[in-house]
XYZ file of N, CA, C and O in Angstrom:
616
model
N -6.321 77.135 -38.122
C -5.680 77.061 -39.234
C -5.403 78.803 -39.487
O -5.973 79.341 -39.038
N -4.674 79.061 -40.291
C -4.385 80.886 -40.357
C -4.750 80.737 -41.654
O -5.433 80.657 -42.339
N -4.229 81.871 -41.784
C -5.072 82.606 -42.944
C -4.397 82.101 -44.366
O -5.741 82.281 -45.519
N -3.467 81.835 -44.215
C -3.190 81.307 -45.742
C -3.973 79.976 -45.908
O -4.494 79.466 -47.194
N -4.606 78.939 -45.091
C -4.485 77.545 -45.121
C -6.696 78.515 -45.077
O -6.658 77.713 -46.250
N -7.078 78.801 -44.871
C -8.209 79.320 -45.336
C -7.885 80.663 -46.822
O -9.370 79.344 -47.187
N -7.393 81.221 -47.058
C -7.082 80.984 -48.454
C -6.835 80.560 -49.602
O -7.538 80.429 -50.607
N -6.146 78.936 -49.483
C -5.825 78.649 -50.032
C -6.815 76.926 -49.957
O -7.721 76.611 -51.205
N -7.712 76.922 -48.270
C -9.260 76.049 -49.107
C -10.251 77.381 -49.928
O -11.012 76.191 -50.336
N -10.357 78.475 -49.611
C -11.153 78.824 -50.853
C -10.949 78.999 -52.405
O -11.677 79.300 -52.779
N -10.071 78.828 -52.445
C -9.315 78.875 -53.630
C -8.783 76.895 -53.836
O -8.956 76.198 -55.584
N -9.846 76.410 -53.518
C -9.902 74.136 -53.596
C -9.322 74.007 -53.727
O -8.833 73.172 -54.089
N -8.477 74.216 -53.078
C -6.538 74.002 -52.133
C -5.939 72.893 -51.067
O -6.207 74.049 -50.212
N -6.001 71.659 -50.954
C -5.590 71.114 -49.870
C -3.615 71.475 -50.287
O -3.723 69.747 -51.087
N -3.304 71.310 -49.102
C -1.052 70.769 -48.665
C -1.661 69.486 -48.991
O -2.074 68.986 -47.792
N -0.866 68.779 -49.665
C -0.583 67.797 -49.920
C 0.202 66.986 -48.857
O 0.267 68.087 -48.295
N 0.540 65.935 -48.442
C 1.618 65.912 -47.143
C 3.016 66.382 -48.546
O 3.083 65.700 -49.815
N 4.102 66.613 -47.932
C 5.126 67.501 -48.699
C 6.058 65.967 -48.954
O 6.636 65.028 -48.614
N 6.385 66.345 -50.562
C 6.578 64.875 -50.865
C 8.466 64.721 -50.585
O 9.202 65.414 -50.334
N 8.876 63.947 -50.719
C 9.366 63.310 -49.905
C 10.987 63.290 -51.404
O 9.940 63.283 -52.362
N 11.752 63.011 -50.729
C 13.610 63.368 -51.319
C 13.442 62.267 -52.368
O 13.466 60.745 -52.081
N 14.224 62.129 -54.096
C 14.048 60.655 -54.398
C 14.992 61.392 -54.611
O 15.711 59.223 -55.040
N 16.529 61.289 -54.013
C 17.391 60.405 -54.284
C 18.886 61.090 -53.314
O 17.145 61.493 -52.417
N 19.250 61.380 -53.234
C 20.418 61.773 -51.639
C 19.877 63.175 -51.153
O 21.767 64.490 -51.870
N 19.630 64.176 -51.416
C 19.109 65.050 -50.428
C 18.020 65.124 -49.609
O 17.220 64.566 -49.004
N 18.408 66.665 -49.160
C 16.708 66.871 -47.833
C 15.572 68.029 -48.845
O 16.221 68.462 -50.241
N 14.689 67.777 -48.807
C 13.847 68.593 -49.101
C 13.954 70.087 -48.597
O 13.608 70.740 -49.772
N 14.571 70.341 -47.958
C 14.577 71.389 -47.671
C 15.600 71.808 -46.641
O 15.835 71.310 -46.406
N 16.242 73.499 -46.433
C 17.330 73.618 -45.456
C 16.472 74.805 -44.993
O 16.648 76.137 -45.883
N 16.623 74.927 -43.950
C 16.530 76.241 -43.608
C 17.657 76.773 -42.516
O 18.272 76.311 -41.923
N 17.298 78.111 -43.282
C 18.707 79.152 -43.230
C 18.581 80.202 -41.992
O 18.258 81.151 -43.311
N 18.924 80.171 -41.204
C 18.410 82.011 -40.826
C 16.763 81.685 -40.921
O 16.135 80.327 -40.617
N 16.528 82.688 -41.242
C 14.515 82.742 -41.453
C 14.368 82.322 -42.815
O 12.950 82.728 -43.097
N 14.738 81.488 -43.575
C 15.018 81.760 -44.949
C 14.672 79.880 -44.593
O 15.107 79.313 -44.498
N 13.787 79.863 -46.037
C 13.777 77.969 -45.860
C 14.429 78.052 -47.428
O 13.221 78.406 -48.075
N 14.496 77.224 -48.132
C 15.523 77.273 -49.665
C 15.020 75.359 -49.312
O 14.863 74.394 -49.427
N 13.858 75.378 -50.457
C 12.776 74.166 -50.544
C 13.889 74.013 -52.077
O 13.503 74.221 -52.802
N 14.030 71.727 -52.098
C 14.380 71.465 -53.385
C 13.866 71.937 -54.788
O 12.897 72.002 -53.940
N 14.318 71.512 -55.684
C 13.371 71.656 -56.428
C 11.637 70.077 -56.318
O 12.944 69.232 -55.861
N 10.595 71.364 -56.504
C 10.169 69.795 -56.701
C 9.370 69.738 -57.690
O 8.847 71.029 -59.218
N 9.056 68.818 -58.868
C 8.590 68.856 -59.635
C 6.948 68.038 -60.006
O 6.677 67.882 -58.579
N 6.874 68.564 -61.442
C 4.654 68.896 -61.771
C 4.291 67.035 -61.641
O 5.080 66.167 -61.764
N 3.162 67.364 -60.595
C 3.051 65.472 -60.009
C 1.377 66.309 -59.123
O 2.139 67.601 -59.451
N 0.488 65.632 -59.936
C -0.599 65.904 -58.964
C -1.261 64.486 -58.415
O -0.137 63.554 -58.372
N -2.626 64.287 -58.198
C -2.615 62.892 -56.921
C -3.133 62.000 -58.136
O -3.217 61.373 -57.930
N -3.249 62.524 -59.429
C -2.768 60.688 -60.560
C -1.809 60.724 -61.067
O -1.659 60.132 -61.566
N -0.630 61.379 -60.234
C 1.085 61.218 -60.906
C 1.236 61.900 -61.354
O 1.230 63.592 -60.798
N 2.636 61.825 -62.311
C 3.682 63.181 -62.468
C 2.765 63.643 -63.686
O 2.138 62.379 -64.751
N 2.790 64.760 -64.116
C 2.963 65.763 -65.305
C 3.809 65.532 -66.096
O 4.427 66.410 -65.443
N 3.829 64.275 -66.897
C 4.952 64.621 -68.060
C 5.015 64.925 -69.400
O 3.900 65.557 -69.529
N 6.089 65.454 -70.029
C 5.806 65.832 -71.190
C 6.865 66.885 -71.641
O 7.208 67.645 -70.590
N 6.734 67.432 -72.679
C 8.197 68.756 -73.062
C 6.479 69.592 -73.535
O 6.503 69.144 -74.173
N 7.415 70.574 -73.295
C 6.468 71.688 -74.121
C 7.276 72.293 -74.928
O 8.337 72.536 -75.580
N 6.198 72.770 -76.028
C 6.498 73.186 -78.092
C 6.924 71.378 -78.314
O 6.345 71.410 -79.103
N 5.655 69.773 -77.737
C 5.728 69.287 -78.179
C 4.556 68.834 -77.573
O 3.807 68.242 -78.498
N 4.120 68.486 -76.356
C 3.446 67.019 -76.025
C 2.095 68.329 -75.772
O 1.024 67.606 -75.388
N 2.612 69.369 -74.897
C 2.441 70.334 -73.833
C 1.533 71.066 -74.375
O 3.618 72.211 -74.601
N 0.859 72.121 -74.394
C 0.449 73.639 -74.222
C 0.830 74.309 -73.317
O 1.119 74.228 -71.904
N 0.891 75.314 -73.709
C 1.344 76.774 -72.337
C 0.311 76.149 -70.863
O 0.695 76.301 -70.651
N -0.479 76.130 -71.174
C -2.024 76.540 -70.330
C -1.075 75.264 -69.592
O -1.903 74.910 -68.292
N -1.432 73.675 -70.390
C -1.041 72.663 -70.232
C 0.206 72.499 -68.629
O 0.030 72.154 -67.798
N 1.238 73.421 -69.398
C 2.105 73.901 -68.788
C 2.105 74.634 -67.612
O 2.924 74.623 -66.681
N 1.555 75.534 -67.924
C 1.091 76.184 -66.259
C 0.700 75.198 -65.186
O 0.909 75.911 -64.081
N -0.244 75.246 -65.964
C -0.953 73.972 -64.719
C -0.020 73.041 -63.727
O 0.026 72.830 -62.524
N 1.284 72.674 -64.639
C 2.148 71.712 -64.486
C 2.487 72.480 -63.269
O 3.625 72.009 -62.606
N 3.060 74.137 -63.470
C 4.236 75.020 -63.097
C 3.648 75.607 -61.392
O 4.019 75.080 -60.340
N 2.140 74.806 -60.638
C 0.949 75.539 -60.500
C 1.117 74.321 -59.674
O 1.629 74.370 -57.645
N 0.934 73.259 -59.929
C 1.943 71.952 -58.793
C 2.313 71.424 -58.291
O 2.598 71.145 -57.275
N 3.652 72.609 -59.214
C 4.868 71.963 -58.586
C 4.536 73.832 -57.277
O 5.570 73.069 -56.030
N 4.027 74.679 -57.214
C 3.614 76.300 -55.885
C 3.711 74.955 -55.071
O 3.646 75.651 -54.314
N 2.190 74.047 -55.396
C 1.419 73.714 -54.475
C 3.003 72.620 -53.064
O 2.410 73.077 -52.069
N 3.436 71.753 -54.103
C 4.678 71.039 -53.602
C 5.385 71.996 -52.429
O 5.918 71.369 -51.471
N 5.943 73.177 -53.021
C 6.814 74.259 -52.100
C 6.277 74.032 -50.886
O 7.098 74.580 -50.183
N 4.587 74.700 -50.969
C 4.552 74.890 -50.417
C 4.378 74.010 -49.347
O 4.377 74.438 -47.532
N 3.869 73.066 -49.478
C 3.963 71.429 -48.708
C 4.819 71.168 -47.622
O 5.116 71.050 -46.858
N 6.455 71.794 -48.439
C 7.486 71.544 -48.836
C 7.526 72.875 -47.076
O 8.146 72.910 -45.664
N 7.357 73.800 -46.920
C 7.951 74.995 -46.626
C 6.716 75.382 -45.067
O 6.964 74.738 -43.766
N 5.059 74.399 -45.128
C 4.432 73.928 -44.391
C 5.021 72.687 -43.606
O 5.082 72.511 -42.157
N 5.673 71.999 -43.576
C 7.060 71.345 -43.125
C 8.244 71.118 -42.701
O 8.294 71.221 -41.298
N 8.577 72.403 -43.127
C 9.818 72.982 -42.367
C 8.533 73.740 -41.237
O 9.946 74.532 -40.205
N 7.996 74.785 -41.477
C 7.591 75.011 -40.074
C 6.715 74.537 -38.917
O 6.051 75.141 -37.982
N 6.633 73.108 -38.981
C 6.219 72.636 -37.851
C 4.738 71.872 -38.049
O 3.702 71.564 -37.042
N 3.978 72.206 -38.895
C 3.517 72.670 -39.131
C 2.157 73.825 -39.992
O 0.600 74.160 -39.345
N 2.557 75.037 -38.826
C 2.139 75.965 -38.740
C 2.204 77.177 -40.378
O 3.640 77.915 -40.139
N 1.450 77.357 -41.017
C 1.597 78.072 -41.533
C 1.638 79.507 -41.868
O 2.125 80.051 -42.112
N 1.230 79.461 -40.009
C 1.631 81.120 -40.166
C 2.646 81.336 -40.276
O 2.905 83.301 -39.642
N 4.047 80.757 -40.304
C 5.025 81.384 -39.628
C 5.371 81.806 -41.138
O 6.804 82.648 -40.921
N 5.223 81.552 -42.002
C 5.472 81.832 -43.627
C 5.502 83.859 -43.696
O 3.709 83.965 -43.646
N 6.114 83.631 -44.141
C 6.551 85.375 -44.147
C 6.091 86.228 -45.718
O 4.813 86.680 -46.039
N 6.596 85.116 -46.159
C 7.396 85.765 -47.776
C 7.056 84.826 -48.881
O 8.543 83.704 -48.387
N 7.146 84.914 -49.686
C 7.931 83.403 -51.010
C 8.881 84.730 -51.453
O 8.590 86.799 -51.990
N 10.222 84.660 -51.461
C 11.695 85.526 -51.806
C 11.658 85.110 -54.074
O 12.218 85.402 -54.369
N 12.098 84.009 -53.501
C 11.810 83.464 -55.459
C 12.464 82.463 -55.801
O 12.303 81.534 -55.054
N 11.710 82.081 -57.220
C 11.600 80.522 -57.210
C 12.973 80.717 -58.487
O 13.138 81.729 -59.114
N 13.203 79.755 -58.957
C 13.753 79.276 -60.071
C 13.507 78.257 -60.770
O 12.688 77.131 -60.489
N 12.815 78.327 -61.479
C 11.451 77.372 -62.436
C 12.590 76.966 -64.297
O 12.897 77.357 -64.633
N 12.701 75.916 -64.094
C 12.710 74.672 -65.573
C 10.920 74.009 -65.711
O 10.761 73.407 -65.837
N 11.708 74.475 -67.159
C 10.147 74.118 -68.383
C 10.829 73.053 -69.276
O 12.200 73.295 -70.165
N 10.805 71.706 -69.968
C 11.672 70.666 -70.284
C 10.205 71.288 -71.995
O 9.454 71.187 -72.178
N 11.620 71.860 -72.445
C 10.391 72.397 -73.609
C 11.872 71.639 -74.602
O 12.851 71.256 -74.238
N 10.847 71.824 -75.559
C 11.252 71.904 -76.972
C 12.448 72.944 -77.684
O 13.210 74.254 -77.103
N 13.903 73.268 -78.232
C 14.225 73.892 -79.086
C 14.318 75.798 -79.524
O 14.769 76.037 -78.477
N 12.988 74.945 -80.019
C 11.804 76.289 -80.306
C 11.167 77.040 -79.484
O 10.924 77.814 -79.727
N 11.075 76.389 -78.490
C 9.484 76.915 -77.172
C 10.431 78.199 -76.627
O 11.965 77.740 -75.713
N 9.580 79.394 -76.867
C 10.503 80.317 -76.431
C 9.128 80.761 -74.824
O 9.697 82.308 -74.131
N 8.648 79.803 -74.223
C 7.307 80.582 -73.526
C 7.192 80.259 -72.330
O 6.485 80.260 -71.329
N 8.902 80.549 -71.887
C 9.365 79.020 -70.296
C 8.507 80.440 -69.974
O 7.380 79.833 -68.245
N 8.681 81.882 -70.002
C 7.868 82.215 -68.464
C 6.807 82.349 -68.239
O 6.245 82.911 -67.503
N 6.080 82.080 -69.484
C 4.529 81.736 -69.153
C 4.167 80.496 -68.803
O 2.955 79.916 -68.119
N 4.714 79.650 -68.842
C 4.337 78.719 -67.851
C 5.009 79.088 -66.725
O 3.838 77.614 -66.076
N 6.248 79.697 -66.184
C 6.400 79.334 -64.836
C 4.959 80.512 -63.880
O 5.251 80.458 -62.571
N 4.504 81.020 -64.955
C 3.739 82.123 -64.229
C 2.258 81.033 -63.275
O 1.723 81.944 -62.759
N 2.439 80.103 -64.079
C 1.038 79.525 -63.287
C 1.789 79.033 -61.788
O 0.475 78.948 -61.020
N 3.365 79.097 -61.445
C 3.664 79.388 -60.059
C 3.203 79.947 -59.454
O 2.845 80.498 -58.440
N 3.526 81.421 -60.598
C 3.316 82.530 -59.966
C 2.609 83.285 -59.321
O 1.802 83.625 -58.309
N 1.504 83.051 -60.614
C 0.008 83.310 -59.811
C -0.200 82.964 -59.179
O -1.968 83.282 -58.264
N 0.171 81.181 -58.757
C -0.661 81.081 -57.827
C -0.410 81.819 -56.549
O -1.436 81.710 -55.533
N 1.196 81.562 -55.744
C 1.552 81.732 -54.996
C 0.723 83.730 -54.554
O 0.999 83.948 -53.736
N 0.736 84.171 -55.866
C 0.025 85.415 -55.945
C -1.487 85.514 -55.051
O -2.016 85.887 -53.921
N -2.181 84.258 -55.800
C -3.529 84.342 -55.368
C -3.636 83.891 -53.906
O -4.571 83.836 -53.020
N -2.469 82.807 -53.196
C -2.602 82.273 -52.612
C -2.176 83.030 -51.179
O -3.041 83.123 -49.585
N -1.044 83.681 -51.345
C -0.300 84.683 -49.950
C -0.232 86.467 -50.409
O 0.192 86.174 -49.967
N -1.109 86.739 -51.627
C -1.526 88.068 -51.508
C 0.488 89.451 -51.988
O 0.631 87.853 -52.806
N 0.320 89.800 -51.609
C 1.181 91.047 -51.744
C 2.684 90.009 -51.409
O 3.969 90.271 -52.107
N 2.667 88.873 -50.625
C 3.789 88.535 -49.500
C 4.176 86.770 -50.259
O 4.770 86.020 -50.595
N 2.988 86.632 -51.996
C 3.928 85.598 -53.263
C 4.199 86.166 -53.747
O 4.682 85.815 -55.035
N 4.401 87.867 -54.926
C 5.500 89.133 -55.360
C 6.480 87.980 -54.893
O 7.001 88.517 -53.928
N 7.800 87.872 -55.960
C 8.905 87.260 -55.814
C 9.703 87.572 -56.898
O 9.047 87.856 -58.334
N 11.693 87.448 -56.287
C 11.733 87.184 -57.676
C 12.092 86.069 -58.536
O 10.898 84.918 -57.653
N 12.280 85.665 -59.765
C 12.629 84.588 -60.493
C 13.155 84.200 -61.665
O 13.867 85.682 -62.541
N 13.403 83.212 -61.704
C 14.098 82.405 -62.941
C 13.164 82.062 -63.663
O 12.717 80.681 -63.236
N 13.400 81.724 -64.852
C 12.811 81.031 -65.930
C 13.396 80.458 -66.955
O 13.686 81.199 -68.218
N 13.748 78.719 -67.052
C 15.099 78.336 -68.399
C 14.366 77.419 -68.592
O 13.383 76.653 -68.211
N 14.899 76.794 -69.554
C 14.409 76.391 -70.748
C 15.109 75.206 -70.241
O 16.996 75.022 -69.673
N 15.177 73.692 -70.442
C 15.749 72.256 -70.145
C 15.509 71.408 -71.161
O 14.082 71.382 -72.002
N 16.143 70.161 -71.520
C 16.364 69.125 -73.124
C 15.465 68.143 -72.150
O 15.318 67.535 -72.833
N 15.171 68.201 -70.804
C 14.559 67.137 -70.273
C 14.907 67.267 -68.958
O 15.431 68.023 -67.947
N 13.841 66.453 -68.340
C 13.890 66.684 -66.324
C 13.859 65.225 -66.536
O 12.981 64.251 -66.865
N 14.073 65.383 -65.047
C 13.839 63.839 -63.627
C 12.503 63.050 -64.684
O 11.442 63.776 -64.563
N 12.684 61.753 -64.526
C 11.624 61.531 -65.116
C 10.171 61.863 -65.485
O 9.467 61.236 -65.655
N 10.856 63.136 -66.782
C 10.360 62.850 -67.744
C 9.369 64.448 -67.841
O 8.296 64.607 -68.037
N 9.869 64.498 -66.201
C 8.408 66.156 -66.150
C 8.060 67.014 -66.196
O 9.656 68.034 -67.682
N 7.298 67.971 -66.964
C 6.958 68.749 -68.334
C 7.362 69.670 -67.114
O 8.525 71.045 -67.639
N 8.096 70.420 -65.573
C 8.668 71.365 -64.568
C 8.756 71.207 -63.801
O 8.567 69.860 -62.682
N 10.249 72.023 -63.521
C 11.245 71.783 -61.466
C 10.722 73.243 -60.916
O 11.330 73.553 -62.533
N 10.823 73.352 -60.265
C 10.563 74.140 -59.471
C 11.306 74.716 -58.299
O 10.638 73.816 -57.045
N 12.099 75.177 -57.810
C 12.688 75.767 -56.663
C 12.511 76.993 -56.284
O 12.490 77.927 -56.798
N 12.206 77.108 -54.222
C 11.596 77.829 -53.916
C 13.050 78.559 -52.688
O 12.925 77.868 -51.863
N 12.613 79.731 -52.426
C 13.541 80.154 -50.714
C 12.210 80.726 -51.012
O 11.606 82.257 -51.536
N 11.895 80.648 -49.701
C 10.516 81.368 -48.098
C 11.067 82.262 -47.680
O 12.169 81.315 -46.455
N 11.013 82.684 -46.974
C 10.927 84.317 -45.822
C 9.932 83.394 -44.544
O 8.888 83.458 -45.105
N 10.828 83.024 -43.194
C 9.931 82.386 -42.129
C 9.966 83.212 -40.859
O 10.890 83.960 -40.709
N 9.258 83.075 -40.331
C 9.087 84.314 -38.633
C 9.634 82.750 -37.774
O 9.745 81.146 -37.478
N 10.798 82.861 -37.004
C 10.842 82.412 -35.466
C 9.913 81.594 -35.256
O 9.613 82.016 -34.857
């Protein structure tokens, strides 16, 4: 077990199987030492985490939805690394989309759910560049979708 998986266990997180793509795309592409992970939607063992921030969900619920996306991102990275999480060097960049009302302005606080989780799981290697933007709607009505770029060892 890698130190990352040990840390995840300490946080009470078990990575699920990497979610399969829902349309005509691949879940990740490895280019050199970078893994580009397709957008991961908010979901957990109970199903999709749906809703609109500023109407149906508050910031803490949105942050939990974003954390679920980060867990799925790491599951995809694990698959890209052939199951060997010790190959993960760092998180490079996240782009977070928040299903929110026109007057909702706390998208960064929502995406902090993913950012804070990655730092908790990866330490300084979890610090990353980031964008957090609003979306009028997201696929299947989910609350959050996040894509990411990660550095890996060969």
